[in-house]
Amino acid sequence: MNEYVITALVVLATLGAGLFLLLTFGINFVSYLAVGVIVSVLIASLIYTWWKSKTDKTVMLLKIEILNKIRSALDKIEDNIKEASEFIDIEPFMRDLKRIRKELISKGFFTKDFEVNEKKIEKVTLTAIELESRKVEQQLRSLESLAAASYGEAAAKRMEELLSAAKALVESGFSVGEEYEELRRIVKMPSATLGELLEKRRRSEEVYLKIIQKCISEAEFLLDTAESISAEVVHLRKELEIVKERRHSVEVIPKLQKVRSEAASYLTKPFLQEKKEIISYLERLLKFIKEDFVKEERAVLSLREKVLSYDDPGYLSELSTLREEAKRLTLEVARALAREIVALEEELKKLEVAGVRRKGVERYVSKLDPRKDFSKFSKEALDVLKTLSGEFDTRYKTVKIAKNYPAIEKIIEQKLRENGEVSAEELKVRYAEDFLKRYSETHPEVKFEKKTLKLKG
Amino acid sequence: MQATRWGIIASGQGANRIAFLYYAKYKNPSIGDRVLLLNTTPADVKPEKPLEHIFAQSPELREKYEKIKRERVCIFGRAPSGAGNNWVLGEREAIEDYENIRRYIASLRLRSSDVLLGIATLGGGTGNGSLPYIIHRVRRNPGFGMERINNFIALGIFPYDFEAPQRHFNAICGLSRLLRYNGEQNAALVILVDNSQVEHILDLGRGQKEERYQRINEEIIRAIHMLIAPSTYASKATIDIADYYQLPSNLGTIHFTPCLSLGNDPDVLSLDAILESASNNAMVPLDKGTATMAYIIVIAPEEKVLKGEITQEDLEDISREWAVKHLAGGRGGILRYTSLITSPESKSVDAMILLGGFSLRRIMEKCLEKYYDFKDSLSGESSDERSRIELAKVEKLEKQLKDYIALTEEKIARLEGKRRKAKAELRKWGFS
Ligand SMILES: Nc1nc2c(ncn2[C@@H]2O[C@H](COP(=O)(O)OP(=O)(O)OP(=O)(O)O)[C@@H](O)[C@H]2O)c(=O)[nH]1
Ligand SMILES: [Mg+2]
């Protein structure tokens, strides 16, 4: 009853409003208005339909995604379990996985080829699919932890084995300390899931292999070096071949150790001898380095440190590089000496010291030929350095005496005035005797007796 | 530790030359531009006249002078031709025009903890007359806008032996007034230099007059540099400037003289030899072995110190031996400080020994005759009141200096003479 009334009232009101508009604005306006209203209603209904179908599609996509996730989880765990087959019996696990798949197919989520069954799931609600997914996830998780438990034990054993093998290599002198540390870090990494365990295992195998590889090349290098001093190493090469073939097995460790220690024992004696030769040469070189040759001194000292730090016969062949370096530094020291000698000669000229001639000391330096072998070179070098150093010292002293004489002359004069005599010791200066001699040469009133100056009479 | 700040006040012509030369040659952060030149030269003569000789060396120095001229050169007094070798007039001008002088000193902005070095030649009238008065005022009653400065060290320069009697008369009066003013101690320390003696140790031949001064002045500014050095460089045992004067003031003997030995090659000369040679270079004539105090300042190359080739400890040991040998009494005098200063720039070792409390006999010997020649002919009745040298005043100064000398001699004699027997001393303290 009421509805009729309302409808009637609405119709009447609309007509009234229409009439009112018609009367006030005219026919044109009203017809535009009517067309406008109709068009708006049409557009609104179109938008509504589009929106509705879209939400339906979104739901469908969600369903497919969930099912795909289930499938890839299944694939992943199957792969992992297959990879773990090295240490565990995977039959039961595979059976379970097959059962889960069958169930999913029979429920219509997947086709026989385990593709998502899009037709059938249209009718299944999203919630039902979510429920199924959670169930499968649960099953897979327990399956995996079961597998992880039995795999983990065996894998840990293997990794400990690798670690102690690597440690043994480090301890027997192979320079794989850094790699060993890396391996240790990997092995100690926490791992809970089967996936993590597998990853850890994979990486430790990789690093271990790297270690073995390095040890092999080191051993080969030692063998080459030993052979170069004509040691007999054929049997060791054979051992090393075996190592190369079976590099994954920790059983080859003793072989590697044997190759290394035997090859090194051939090298020890020559190594120590050559090292000593370089060190003693450098020490003699240092004696020729003058106080102001800071740069040269530092270079020689650091080379000596370097030689000293080589304490494994395996470095035998490196020593030749160091010998070359020693030759180079020798030339530098010699050049520095020659340079300073020339500077001193210039200074003497300026001081007008009589009898100064330039000696052309550079020619000594050019005598040094670094292409000669070390023992020959070092012998010649020490001779040259000795000459240069002597030339330097005499000139240095002459300069010092010339420069300081005026000051010292006054001191001598004063002492003579006070005591009538003065001794070298009393003078408390370097080159005291030379100063006294020089004084006596220019002062006839005094005479120079050994180390003492006395006023005559 | 904060570095001590110094200022220099130079009065009179000779002092102006020395102070300006120092300012021009040493860039010293502890001095900065606190160098004040005072003179009485009248306005028609350029105040820089006395410095012309220095300028001739390099135009840079003239520029430097122009820079400080306005604020740092003070012409005081109203005499038309300076003090004319009359210290009484020099002093009078300073007293009457103190307000003018004070304004310039105040512009140095010194604090009571700073040190002033006052320079004057003792033979003239201006510097010799004014500096003792200025020291007296600044240490006791400096006037408006200034803090009292206790550490006022005086540097007095004795005339050549051959100079005229009035110069020696001036010198005696000036010495007396630097040491004491109105009967009270005046300067905190009095450092003495003698022109003839410096020329002697420098072995200078007879040159032109200006040139002679130049060489002497160069030596004097080296001594000033060494004096200020502990405030300038880092030193291990800095002789703090307080130590320069407090103990001597307590002892009552405050006169010193620098002994320099500079530019020594540390590779050749040992520290012993360096101190030994310094002690031959006292800047006033003195009898060896009469000094009772010594400040030993050594500037050594940093690298030698870092390498441990020269150490404060070595220097202390060597100074002790040196003092036993060279100071009065055979036990190393009364007072000794040693300071090793390192300098990154220098390659040589510079040493200065400030010898103090020595017998003034040799200085008096050289001055006394001429002093009396002048004094005895004084009438004390000049018509110009401002420049009149009153006999009574001269007598007072003479007495004052005699007292001071007596004190000095007594200290030396006490060290030299009765070397106290330790046993007798101990008994007095109650030990059996
Ligand atoms: N060491 C040194 N002594 C100087 C110098 N100039 C002057 N004298 C000495 O100082 C004394 C003269 O003092 P001046 O400084 O010229 O005089 P003043 O202080 O200007 O006083 P007036 O008498 O008023 O000119 C003499 O004994 C000179 O030997 C100088 O440049 N160096
Ligand atoms: Mg003058």
PDB file of N, CA and C in Angstrom, chain B residues 15-65:
ATOM      1  N   ALA B  15     120.442  52.047  21.451  1.00  0.00           N
ATOM      2  CA  ALA B  15     119.439  51.035  21.799  1.00  0.00           C
ATOM      3  C   ALA B  15     118.419  50.873  20.684  1.00  0.00           C
ATOM      4  N   ASN B  16     118.038  52.006  20.069  1.00  0.00           N
ATOM      5  CA  ASN B  16     117.092  51.923  18.957  1.00  0.00           C
ATOM      6  C   ASN B  16     117.640  51.065  17.826  1.00  0.00           C
ATOM      7  N   ARG B  17     118.912  51.265  17.537  1.00  0.00           N
ATOM      8  CA  ARG B  17     119.525  50.465  16.469  1.00  0.00           C
ATOM      9  C   ARG B  17     119.447  48.990  16.797  1.00  0.00           C
ATOM     10  N   ILE B  18     119.804  48.688  18.034  1.00  0.00           N
ATOM     11  CA  ILE B  18     119.849  47.277  18.424  1.00  0.00           C
ATOM     12  C   ILE B  18     118.447  46.661  18.378  1.00  0.00           C
ATOM     13  N   ALA B  19     117.489  47.347  18.969  1.00  0.00           N
ATOM     14  CA  ALA B  19     116.137  46.781  19.036  1.00  0.00           C
ATOM     15  C   ALA B  19     115.545  46.628  17.639  1.00  0.00           C
ATOM     16  N   PHE B  20     115.782  47.633  16.803  1.00  0.00           N
ATOM     17  CA  PHE B  20     115.200  47.527  15.468  1.00  0.00           C
ATOM     18  C   PHE B  20     115.870  46.413  14.670  1.00  0.00           C
ATOM     19  N   LEU B  21     117.155  46.302  14.826  1.00  0.00           N
ATOM     20  CA  LEU B  21     117.869  45.227  14.126  1.00  0.00           C
ATOM     21  C   LEU B  21     117.323  43.858  14.558  1.00  0.00           C
ATOM     22  N   TYR B  22     117.095  43.736  15.854  1.00  0.00           N
ATOM     23  CA  TYR B  22     116.547  42.474  16.355  1.00  0.00           C
ATOM     24  C   TYR B  22     115.175  42.222  15.734  1.00  0.00           C
ATOM     25  N   TYR B  23     114.344  43.254  15.769  1.00  0.00           N
ATOM     26  CA  TYR B  23     112.983  43.126  15.237  1.00  0.00           C
ATOM     27  C   TYR B  23     113.020  42.750  13.753  1.00  0.00           C
ATOM     28  N   ALA B  24     113.965  43.362  13.029  1.00  0.00           N
ATOM     29  CA  ALA B  24     114.030  43.123  11.593  1.00  0.00           C
ATOM     30  C   ALA B  24     114.566  41.733  11.265  1.00  0.00           C
ATOM     31  N   LYS B  25     115.455  41.225  12.086  1.00  0.00           N
ATOM     32  CA  LYS B  25     116.133  39.977  11.707  1.00  0.00           C
ATOM     33  C   LYS B  25     115.491  38.719  12.271  1.00  0.00           C
ATOM     34  N   TYR B  26     114.823  38.824  13.382  1.00  0.00           N
ATOM     35  CA  TYR B  26     114.234  37.626  13.964  1.00  0.00           C
ATOM     36  C   TYR B  26     112.726  37.727  13.959  1.00  0.00           C
ATOM     37  N   LYS B  27     112.119  36.757  13.326  1.00  0.00           N
ATOM     38  CA  LYS B  27     110.672  36.723  13.376  1.00  0.00           C
ATOM     39  C   LYS B  27     110.318  35.880  14.587  1.00  0.00           C
ATOM     40  N   ASN B  28     110.066  36.537  15.655  1.00  0.00           N
ATOM     41  CA  ASN B  28     109.890  35.785  16.887  1.00  0.00           C
ATOM     42  C   ASN B  28     108.462  35.910  17.403  1.00  0.00           C
ATOM     43  N   PRO B  29     107.732  34.785  17.433  1.00  0.00           N
ATOM     44  CA  PRO B  29     106.331  34.848  17.839  1.00  0.00           C
ATOM     45  C   PRO B  29     106.151  35.320  19.281  1.00  0.00           C
ATOM     46  N   SER B  30     107.139  35.099  20.133  1.00  0.00           N
ATOM     47  CA  SER B  30     106.913  35.535  21.510  1.00  0.00           C
ATOM     48  C   SER B  30     107.160  37.039  21.670  1.00  0.00           C
ATOM     49  N   ILE B  31     107.678  37.671  20.644  1.00  0.00           N
ATOM     50  CA  ILE B  31     107.815  39.134  20.659  1.00  0.00           C
ATOM     51  C   ILE B  31     106.704  39.798  19.832  1.00  0.00           C
ATOM     52  N   GLY B  32     106.412  39.174  18.691  1.00  0.00           N
ATOM     53  CA  GLY B  32     105.413  39.782  17.806  1.00  0.00           C
ATOM     54  C   GLY B  32     105.887  41.158  17.381  1.00  0.00           C
ATOM     55  N   ASP B  33     105.005  42.157  17.487  1.00  0.00           N
ATOM     56  CA  ASP B  33     105.457  43.512  17.127  1.00  0.00           C
ATOM     57  C   ASP B  33     105.590  44.380  18.372  1.00  0.00           C
ATOM     58  N   ARG B  34     105.812  43.720  19.499  1.00  0.00           N
ATOM     59  CA  ARG B  34     105.926  44.491  20.740  1.00  0.00           C
ATOM     60  C   ARG B  34     107.342  45.033  20.925  1.00  0.00           C
ATOM     61  N   VAL B  35     107.746  45.896  20.010  1.00  0.00           N
ATOM     62  CA  VAL B  35     109.057  46.525  20.092  1.00  0.00           C
ATOM     63  C   VAL B  35     108.832  48.032  20.053  1.00  0.00           C
ATOM     64  N   LEU B  36     109.294  48.719  21.090  1.00  0.00           N
ATOM     65  CA  LEU B  36     109.034  50.154  21.189  1.00  0.00           C
ATOM     66  C   LEU B  36     110.358  50.918  21.183  1.00  0.00           C
ATOM     67  N   LEU B  37     110.460  51.908  20.287  1.00  0.00           N
ATOM     68  CA  LEU B  37     111.681  52.708  20.206  1.00  0.00           C
ATOM     69  C   LEU B  37     111.419  54.107  20.774  1.00  0.00           C
ATOM     70  N   LEU B  38     112.192  54.467  21.784  1.00  0.00           N
ATOM     71  CA  LEU B  38     112.050  55.793  22.392  1.00  0.00           C
ATOM     72  C   LEU B  38     113.309  56.621  22.109  1.00  0.00           C
ATOM     73  N   ASN B  39     113.098  57.907  21.876  1.00  0.00           N
ATOM     74  CA  ASN B  39     114.271  58.778  21.721  1.00  0.00           C
ATOM     75  C   ASN B  39     113.867  60.225  21.975  1.00  0.00           C
ATOM     76  N   THR B  40     114.884  61.060  22.131  1.00  0.00           N
ATOM     77  CA  THR B  40     114.596  62.484  22.349  1.00  0.00           C
ATOM     78  C   THR B  40     115.006  63.319  21.153  1.00  0.00           C
ATOM     79  N   THR B  41     115.355  62.642  20.063  1.00  0.00           N
ATOM     80  CA  THR B  41     115.808  63.385  18.886  1.00  0.00           C
ATOM     81  C   THR B  41     114.753  64.416  18.500  1.00  0.00           C
ATOM     82  N   PRO B  42     115.155  65.662  18.250  1.00  0.00           N
ATOM     83  CA  PRO B  42     114.178  66.693  17.924  1.00  0.00           C
ATOM     84  C   PRO B  42     113.502  66.445  16.590  1.00  0.00           C
ATOM     85  N   ALA B  43     112.415  67.172  16.406  1.00  0.00           N
ATOM     86  CA  ALA B  43     111.532  66.877  15.288  1.00  0.00           C
ATOM     87  C   ALA B  43     112.136  67.200  13.935  1.00  0.00           C
ATOM     88  N   ASP B  44     113.100  68.147  13.869  1.00  0.00           N
ATOM     89  CA  ASP B  44     113.610  68.495  12.549  1.00  0.00           C
ATOM     90  C   ASP B  44     114.577  67.444  11.989  1.00  0.00           C
ATOM     91  N   VAL B  45     115.028  66.586  12.855  1.00  0.00           N
ATOM     92  CA  VAL B  45     115.836  65.459  12.365  1.00  0.00           C
ATOM     93  C   VAL B  45     114.922  64.234  12.305  1.00  0.00           C
ATOM     94  N   LYS B  46     115.044  63.498  11.225  1.00  0.00           N
ATOM     95  CA  LYS B  46     114.183  62.322  11.102  1.00  0.00           C
ATOM     96  C   LYS B  46     114.528  61.303  12.192  1.00  0.00           C
ATOM     97  N   PRO B  47     113.521  60.769  12.832  1.00  0.00           N
ATOM     98  CA  PRO B  47     113.820  59.821  13.902  1.00  0.00           C
ATOM     99  C   PRO B  47     114.539  58.559  13.388  1.00  0.00           C
ATOM    100  N   GLU B  48     114.381  58.277  12.096  1.00  0.00           N
ATOM    101  CA  GLU B  48     115.022  57.059  11.616  1.00  0.00           C
ATOM    102  C   GLU B  48     116.484  57.277  11.239  1.00  0.00           C
ATOM    103  N   LYS B  49     116.942  58.523  11.429  1.00  0.00           N
ATOM    104  CA  LYS B  49     118.325  58.817  11.076  1.00  0.00           C
ATOM    105  C   LYS B  49     119.317  57.771  11.592  1.00  0.00           C
ATOM    106  N   PRO B  50     119.230  57.450  12.892  1.00  0.00           N
ATOM    107  CA  PRO B  50     120.222  56.495  13.399  1.00  0.00           C
ATOM    108  C   PRO B  50     120.132  55.128  12.727  1.00  0.00           C
ATOM    109  N   LEU B  51     119.015  54.868  12.047  1.00  0.00           N
ATOM    110  CA  LEU B  51     118.829  53.535  11.478  1.00  0.00           C
ATOM    111  C   LEU B  51     119.265  53.463  10.020  1.00  0.00           C
ATOM    112  N   GLU B  52     119.643  54.642   9.456  1.00  0.00           N
ATOM    113  CA  GLU B  52     119.978  54.666   8.030  1.00  0.00           C
ATOM    114  C   GLU B  52     120.967  53.576   7.657  1.00  0.00           C
ATOM    115  N   HIS B  53     121.934  53.394   8.537  1.00  0.00           N
ATOM    116  CA  HIS B  53     122.959  52.406   8.213  1.00  0.00           C
ATOM    117  C   HIS B  53     122.369  51.003   8.059  1.00  0.00           C
ATOM    118  N   ILE B  54     121.404  50.716   8.896  1.00  0.00           N
ATOM    119  CA  ILE B  54     120.746  49.405   8.801  1.00  0.00           C
ATOM    120  C   ILE B  54     119.952  49.303   7.507  1.00  0.00           C
ATOM    121  N   PHE B  55     119.260  50.400   7.171  1.00  0.00           N
ATOM    122  CA  PHE B  55     118.439  50.377   5.948  1.00  0.00           C
ATOM    123  C   PHE B  55     119.306  50.146   4.717  1.00  0.00           C
ATOM    124  N   ALA B  56     120.515  50.676   4.779  1.00  0.00           N
ATOM    125  CA  ALA B  56     121.394  50.559   3.619  1.00  0.00           C
ATOM    126  C   ALA B  56     121.595  49.088   3.250  1.00  0.00           C
ATOM    127  N   GLN B  57     121.465  48.210   4.237  1.00  0.00           N
ATOM    128  CA  GLN B  57     121.668  46.785   3.969  1.00  0.00           C
ATOM    129  C   GLN B  57     120.577  46.210   3.082  1.00  0.00           C
ATOM    130  N   SER B  58     119.361  46.588   3.362  1.00  0.00           N
ATOM    131  CA  SER B  58     118.288  46.079   2.504  1.00  0.00           C
ATOM    132  C   SER B  58     117.062  46.980   2.589  1.00  0.00           C
ATOM    133  N   PRO B  59     116.477  47.240   1.445  1.00  0.00           N
ATOM    134  CA  PRO B  59     115.305  48.125   1.415  1.00  0.00           C
ATOM    135  C   PRO B  59     114.120  47.532   2.183  1.00  0.00           C
ATOM    136  N   GLU B  60     114.112  46.226   2.299  1.00  0.00           N
ATOM    137  CA  GLU B  60     113.048  45.561   3.046  1.00  0.00           C
ATOM    138  C   GLU B  60     112.949  46.110   4.465  1.00  0.00           C
ATOM    139  N   LEU B  61     114.136  46.341   5.038  1.00  0.00           N
ATOM    140  CA  LEU B  61     114.161  46.784   6.422  1.00  0.00           C
ATOM    141  C   LEU B  61     113.528  48.161   6.563  1.00  0.00           C
ATOM    142  N   ARG B  62     113.736  49.017   5.558  1.00  0.00           N
ATOM    143  CA  ARG B  62     113.108  50.329   5.618  1.00  0.00           C
ATOM    144  C   ARG B  62     111.585  50.177   5.619  1.00  0.00           C
ATOM    145  N   GLU B  63     111.132  49.265   4.760  1.00  0.00           N
ATOM    146  CA  GLU B  63     109.692  49.007   4.707  1.00  0.00           C
ATOM    147  C   GLU B  63     109.173  48.567   6.069  1.00  0.00           C
ATOM    148  N   LYS B  64     109.942  47.657   6.663  1.00  0.00           N
ATOM    149  CA  LYS B  64     109.546  47.138   7.968  1.00  0.00           C
ATOM    150  C   LYS B  64     109.465  48.277   8.979  1.00  0.00           C
ATOM    151  N   TYR B  65     110.426  49.206   8.874  1.00  0.00           N
ATOM    152  CA  TYR B  65     110.450  50.321   9.789  1.00  0.00           C
ATOM    153  C   TYR B  65     109.225  51.210   9.577  1.00  0.00           C
TER     154      TYR B  65
END
